[in-house]
Short mmCIF file of C-alpha atoms in Angstrom, two decimals:
data_model
loop_
_atom_site.label_atom_id
_atom_site.label_comp_id
_atom_site.label_asym_id
_atom_site.label_seq_id
_atom_site.Cartn_x
_atom_site.Cartn_y
_atom_site.Cartn_z
CA GLU A 1 91.72 92.54 79.51
CA ASN A 2 94.06 95.40 80.53
CA LEU A 3 95.14 93.86 83.82
CA ILE A 4 96.30 90.63 82.25
CA VAL A 5 99.09 92.07 80.13
CA GLU A 6 102.78 92.12 80.91
CA GLU A 7 103.11 95.91 80.83
CA THR A 8 100.34 96.38 83.40
CA ASP A 9 101.76 93.59 85.56
CA ASN A 10 105.14 95.33 85.49
CA VAL A 11 103.62 98.62 86.63
CA LEU A 12 101.81 96.92 89.50
CA ARG A 13 104.97 95.05 90.54
CA GLN A 14 106.91 98.31 90.51
CA TRP A 15 104.41 100.00 92.84
CA GLU A 16 103.19 96.96 94.83
CA ARG A 17 105.03 97.62 98.10
CA LYS A 18 104.12 101.30 98.29
CA LEU A 19 100.52 100.60 97.31
CA TYR A 20 100.26 97.89 99.94
CA SER A 21 101.62 100.33 102.47
CA VAL A 22 98.77 102.72 101.65
CA TYR A 23 96.27 99.88 101.81
CA ALA A 24 97.63 98.51 105.11
CA ASN A 25 97.86 101.91 106.79
CA LYS A 26 94.27 102.73 105.96
CA MET A 27 92.81 99.27 106.68
CA SER A 28 89.59 99.21 108.60
CA LYS A 29 89.87 98.62 112.30
CA ASP A 30 86.13 98.57 112.80
CA VAL A 31 84.70 95.80 110.66
CA GLY A 32 84.34 93.03 113.17
CA LYS A 33 86.70 90.09 112.84
CA VAL A 34 88.03 91.10 109.44
CA ARG A 35 90.79 93.68 109.76
CA ASN A 36 92.47 93.46 106.36
CA ARG A 37 89.78 95.12 104.28
CA TRP A 38 88.62 98.61 103.33
CA THR A 39 85.14 99.97 103.96
CA LEU A 40 83.50 102.43 101.58
CA LYS A 41 84.19 105.14 104.16
CA ILE A 42 87.94 104.40 104.01
CA TRP A 43 87.74 104.39 100.19
CA ASP A 44 86.07 107.83 100.21
CA THR A 45 88.79 109.16 102.54
CA PHE A 46 91.51 107.73 100.27
CA ILE A 47 89.94 109.26 97.15
CA ASN A 48 89.67 112.65 98.87
CA ASP A 49 93.20 112.49 100.34
CA ALA A 50 94.56 111.57 96.88
CA LYS A 51 92.63 114.55 95.43
CA LEU A 52 91.21 112.52 92.56
CA ILE A 53 87.76 114.12 92.48
CA ASP A 54 87.16 116.62 89.68
CA GLU A 55 84.34 117.71 87.36
CA GLN A 56 84.55 114.45 85.43
CA PHE A 57 85.59 111.95 88.14
CA THR A 58 82.90 112.66 90.72
CA ILE A 59 82.28 111.14 94.14
CA GLN A 60 79.52 109.01 92.59
CA ILE A 61 81.85 107.68 89.91
CA SER A 62 84.51 106.92 92.53
CA LYS A 63 81.91 104.82 94.35
CA LEU A 64 81.26 102.97 91.08
CA ALA A 65 84.99 102.23 90.83
CA TYR A 66 84.82 100.80 94.37
CA HIS A 67 81.83 98.59 93.62
CA PHE A 68 82.96 97.54 90.13
CA ALA A 69 86.25 96.35 91.63
CA LYS A 70 84.43 93.81 93.78
CA MET A 71 85.36 90.39 92.45
CA ASP A 72 83.29 88.04 94.57
CA VAL A 73 79.58 87.59 94.33
CA VAL A 74 78.64 86.87 97.92
CA ASP A 75 75.47 86.40 99.88
CA GLU A 76 75.13 89.76 101.59
CA HIS A 77 73.35 88.18 104.56
CA LYS A 78 75.80 85.36 105.26
CA HIS A 79 78.97 87.28 104.41
CA ILE A 80 78.10 90.88 105.19
CA ILE A 81 81.70 91.89 105.92
CA ARG A 82 83.00 90.62 102.56
CA TYR A 83 80.00 92.18 100.85
CA GLN A 84 80.62 95.61 102.38
CA THR A 85 84.41 95.76 102.22
CA MET A 86 87.29 95.65 99.74
CA SER A 87 90.24 93.26 99.79
CA TRP A 88 93.81 94.08 98.75
CA LEU A 89 93.29 92.50 95.33
CA GLU A 90 90.05 94.44 94.87
CA PHE A 91 91.94 97.62 95.79
CA ILE A 92 94.36 96.92 92.92
CA GLU A 93 91.38 96.31 90.62
CA SER A 94 89.84 99.60 91.81
CA LEU A 95 92.89 101.49 90.53
CA ALA A 96 92.29 99.97 87.11
CA ARG A 97 88.65 101.07 87.35
CA ILE A 98 89.76 104.62 88.15
CA VAL A 99 91.91 104.58 84.99
CA GLN A 100 88.79 103.61 83.04
CA PHE A 101 86.70 106.42 84.56
CA LYS A 102 89.15 109.30 85.12
CA LYS A 103 90.49 111.20 82.13
CA MET A 104 94.16 111.86 82.78
CA PRO A 105 96.28 114.31 80.80
CA ALA A 106 97.55 112.67 77.62
CA LYS A 107 101.24 111.82 77.33
CA GLU A 108 101.47 114.08 74.28
CA ARG A 109 100.15 117.05 76.29
CA ILE A 110 102.54 116.37 79.17
CA GLU A 111 105.50 116.16 76.79
CA MET A 112 104.36 119.29 74.90
CA VAL A 113 105.17 121.41 77.97
CA GLY A 114 108.49 119.63 78.48
CA LYS A 115 107.46 117.46 81.41
CA ASN A 116 108.09 113.75 81.97
CA ASP A 117 105.02 112.66 83.91
CA VAL A 118 101.66 113.74 85.24
CA CYS A 119 103.15 114.98 88.54
CA GLU A 120 105.56 117.34 86.80
CA TYR A 121 102.70 118.44 84.56
CA TYR A 122 100.40 119.27 87.51
CA ASP A 123 103.27 121.10 89.26
CA TRP A 124 103.74 123.11 86.03
CA LEU A 125 100.01 123.92 85.97
CA ILE A 126 100.26 125.26 89.53
CA GLU A 127 103.26 127.41 88.57
CA GLU A 128 101.31 128.73 85.57
CA GLY A 129 98.23 129.37 87.71
CA ILE A 130 95.90 127.36 85.46
CA THR A 131 93.95 124.13 85.63
CA HIS A 132 94.22 121.19 83.27
CA GLN A 133 90.84 122.15 81.77
CA GLU A 134 92.03 125.72 81.18
CA HIS A 135 95.23 124.45 79.56
CA MET A 136 93.20 122.22 77.21
CA LEU A 137 91.04 125.20 76.23
CA ARG A 138 94.03 127.49 75.67
CA GLU A 139 95.99 124.95 73.65
CA PRO A 140 93.64 122.40 72.07
CA MET A 141 95.30 119.21 70.91
CA GLU A 142 94.02 116.27 68.93
CA CYS A 143 94.97 113.91 71.78
CA ASP A 144 92.28 115.53 73.97
CA GLU A 145 89.40 114.94 71.59
CA GLU A 146 86.80 112.26 72.20
CA GLY A 147 87.39 109.13 70.18
CA THR A 148 91.13 109.73 69.90
CA GLU A 149 93.26 106.68 70.65
CA GLN A 150 94.23 106.75 74.30
CA ASP A 151 97.66 106.24 75.78
CA PRO A 152 98.51 102.63 76.69
CA PHE A 153 96.63 101.41 79.75
CA ALA A 154 99.83 100.53 81.65
CA TRP A 155 101.15 104.06 81.12
CA GLN A 156 97.87 105.56 82.34
CA LEU A 157 97.90 103.31 85.42
CA ASP A 158 101.48 104.31 86.22
CA GLN A 159 100.56 107.99 85.89
CA LEU A 160 97.53 107.54 88.15
CA ILE A 161 99.63 105.86 90.84
CA ARG A 162 102.28 108.60 90.57
CA LEU A 163 99.53 111.22 90.96
CA ILE A 164 98.09 109.42 93.99
CA PHE A 165 101.45 109.35 95.78
CA ARG A 166 102.20 112.97 94.82
CA ASN A 167 98.88 114.13 96.25
CA LEU A 168 99.14 111.99 99.39
CA LYS A 169 102.61 113.44 99.99
CA LEU A 170 101.26 116.98 99.50
CA ASP A 171 98.61 116.03 102.08
CA GLY A 172 101.44 115.19 104.53
CA GLN A 173 101.11 111.43 104.24
CA THR A 174 104.14 109.23 103.69
CA PHE A 175 104.29 105.50 103.22
CA SER A 176 107.21 103.15 103.51
CA GLU A 177 107.31 100.05 101.36
CA MET A 178 105.58 96.96 102.75
CA ARG A 179 105.37 93.53 101.24
CA PRO A 180 101.80 92.23 100.96
CA PRO A 181 101.27 88.90 102.71
CA ASP A 182 100.83 85.93 100.37
CA ASP A 183 97.21 85.61 101.44
CA ALA A 184 96.36 89.33 101.12
CA SER A 185 93.76 88.73 98.42
#
């Protein structure tokens, strides 16, 4: 539902080349004949490198995002590689799954401290010496309460991708833009 809207499509188009660069640079080199897929081990490394794990988005939930992104129902005996690995298109779907599972700072909270995006907000938190959780406790806002209308999905996805690249860069990783091949799915 959220992936098939123009706003989400625009976000993915904006980030496609950089995302594919991440995907291509981390592709599995050890899964037999199929070299353009990610294993769960590569996924776990990506999630850790992107520093996405927190009290709410746990390692177990990140594994759910990996498995829920799988689009093909395959016979695990006949097609073990496809069963155990993630394609480029499934990687894109996995980002949408992370948005569903990971609570990001609300746009209203980010703007309240005079910042434009989640990266500036997290940099501000570091300068202030507090965590996002501590900030929410110090300055409760209606936007943080359960059941409150969330920010638009496309905005959340964009913020997640920005956070991923910020954290990968802080980890010393850089990625040039690469165009995915037409048959990358």
